Amino acid sequence: PSRSAVYHTDIGGRDVILPAPRKGAWFWIFNQSTDADNLAVKQADGTTALATINQNESGLFFCDADAADDANNGWDLMGLITIAMG
């Protein structure tokens, strides 16, 4: 099944903690901040950093392991992409 979520915050930088690994899952996370706020994307353990997505950037994350294989660290950063939204 496919899931999507949109979060809108107007407060400084935020931690984005990815869920437990599920092979084949992916997230494309956008930071369309009106200020120079950053998103710190982390593995499911909540501490292992994957990437920082700056204002007007997006990050594409892919999971190549199941939780049974790698309980917290199955996510990989595929790339950071500059965006122009508005």
mmCIF file of C-alpha atoms in Angstrom:
data_model
loop_
_atom_site.group_PDB
_atom_site.id
_atom_site.type_symbol
_atom_site.label_atom_id
_atom_site.label_comp_id
_atom_site.label_asym_id
_atom_site.label_seq_id
_atom_site.Cartn_x
_atom_site.Cartn_y
_atom_site.Cartn_z
ATOM 1 C CA PRO A 1 0.000 0.000 0.000
ATOM 2 C CA SER A 2 1.010 3.553 -0.679
ATOM 3 C CA ARG A 3 0.944 6.269 1.962
ATOM 4 C CA SER A 4 1.678 9.960 1.851
ATOM 5 C CA ALA A 5 1.691 12.741 4.400
ATOM 6 C CA VAL A 6 2.017 16.487 4.300
ATOM 7 C CA TYR A 7 3.301 18.326 7.343
ATOM 8 C CA HIS A 8 3.103 22.080 7.634
ATOM 9 C CA THR A 9 5.037 23.758 10.418
ATOM 10 C CA ASP A 10 6.001 27.358 10.917
ATOM 11 C CA ILE A 11 8.631 26.734 13.558
ATOM 12 C CA GLY A 12 12.444 26.425 13.113
ATOM 13 C CA GLY A 13 14.333 23.323 11.997
ATOM 14 C CA ARG A 14 12.755 19.912 12.462
ATOM 15 C CA ASP A 15 13.800 16.283 12.847
ATOM 16 C CA VAL A 16 12.147 13.879 10.415
ATOM 17 C CA ILE A 17 12.477 10.312 11.696
ATOM 18 C CA LEU A 18 11.809 7.687 9.054
ATOM 19 C CA PRO A 19 9.732 4.626 10.031
ATOM 20 C CA ALA A 20 11.071 1.127 10.564
ATOM 21 C CA PRO A 21 12.636 -0.184 7.348
ATOM 22 C CA ARG A 22 10.411 -1.876 4.795
ATOM 23 C CA LYS A 23 12.155 -3.107 1.673
ATOM 24 C CA GLY A 24 11.141 -1.175 -1.430
ATOM 25 C CA ALA A 25 9.593 1.758 0.467
ATOM 26 C CA TRP A 26 10.587 5.301 -0.413
ATOM 27 C CA PHE A 27 9.986 8.875 0.675
ATOM 28 C CA TRP A 28 10.412 12.119 -1.218
ATOM 29 C CA ILE A 29 10.599 14.870 1.385
ATOM 30 C CA PHE A 30 10.254 18.561 0.428
ATOM 31 C CA ASN A 31 11.311 21.600 2.456
ATOM 32 C CA GLN A 32 9.347 24.590 1.204
ATOM 33 C CA SER A 33 10.172 26.821 4.146
ATOM 34 C CA THR A 34 9.570 30.566 4.065
ATOM 35 C CA ASP A 35 12.629 30.996 6.303
ATOM 36 C CA ALA A 36 16.030 29.327 6.240
ATOM 37 C CA ASP A 37 14.748 26.319 8.243
ATOM 38 C CA ASN A 38 16.321 22.887 7.783
ATOM 39 C CA LEU A 39 14.938 19.360 8.095
ATOM 40 C CA ALA A 40 17.243 16.794 9.704
ATOM 41 C CA VAL A 41 16.271 13.373 8.311
ATOM 42 C CA LYS A 42 17.183 10.433 10.542
ATOM 43 C CA GLN A 43 17.025 6.639 10.526
ATOM 44 C CA ALA A 44 14.282 4.868 12.500
ATOM 45 C CA ASP A 45 16.489 4.852 15.618
ATOM 46 C CA GLY A 46 15.995 8.632 15.814
ATOM 47 C CA THR A 47 19.705 9.381 16.196
ATOM 48 C CA THR A 48 21.514 8.232 13.045
ATOM 49 C CA ALA A 49 21.548 11.155 10.592
ATOM 50 C CA LEU A 50 20.881 10.557 6.895
ATOM 51 C CA ALA A 51 20.738 14.082 5.478
ATOM 52 C CA THR A 52 19.907 17.713 6.103
ATOM 53 C CA ILE A 53 17.351 19.139 3.703
ATOM 54 C CA ASN A 54 17.790 22.899 3.460
ATOM 55 C CA GLN A 55 15.219 25.496 2.443
ATOM 56 C CA ASN A 56 14.043 24.898 -1.162
ATOM 57 C CA GLU A 57 15.524 21.400 -1.332
ATOM 58 C CA SER A 58 14.021 17.935 -1.387
ATOM 59 C CA GLY A 59 15.460 14.558 -0.498
ATOM 60 C CA LEU A 60 14.715 11.157 -1.977
ATOM 61 C CA PHE A 61 15.137 8.207 0.409
ATOM 62 C CA PHE A 62 14.907 4.506 -0.456
ATOM 63 C CA CYS A 63 14.788 1.442 1.795
ATOM 64 C CA ASP A 64 16.773 -1.633 0.750
ATOM 65 C CA ALA A 65 16.225 -3.747 3.891
ATOM 66 C CA ASP A 66 13.387 -5.028 6.053
ATOM 67 C CA ALA A 67 13.221 -4.375 9.789
ATOM 68 C CA ALA A 68 14.096 -8.047 10.364
ATOM 69 C CA ASP A 69 17.317 -7.546 8.369
ATOM 70 C CA ASP A 70 18.285 -4.137 9.711
ATOM 71 C CA ALA A 71 15.969 -2.868 12.444
ATOM 72 C CA ASN A 72 16.992 0.797 12.310
ATOM 73 C CA ASN A 73 19.341 1.515 9.432
ATOM 74 C CA GLY A 74 17.774 0.288 6.206
ATOM 75 C CA TRP A 75 17.258 3.751 4.672
ATOM 76 C CA ASP A 76 19.591 5.341 2.107
ATOM 77 C CA LEU A 77 19.707 8.861 0.698
ATOM 78 C CA MET A 78 19.366 8.666 -3.087
ATOM 79 C CA GLY A 79 19.823 12.385 -3.661
ATOM 80 C CA LEU A 80 19.163 15.985 -2.678
ATOM 81 C CA ILE A 81 17.278 17.973 -5.313
ATOM 82 C CA THR A 82 16.763 21.744 -5.483
ATOM 83 C CA ILE A 83 13.102 22.673 -5.823
ATOM 84 C CA ALA A 84 11.187 25.739 -6.967
ATOM 85 C CA MET A 85 7.694 25.524 -5.505
ATOM 86 C CA GLY A 86 5.180 28.254 -5.127
#
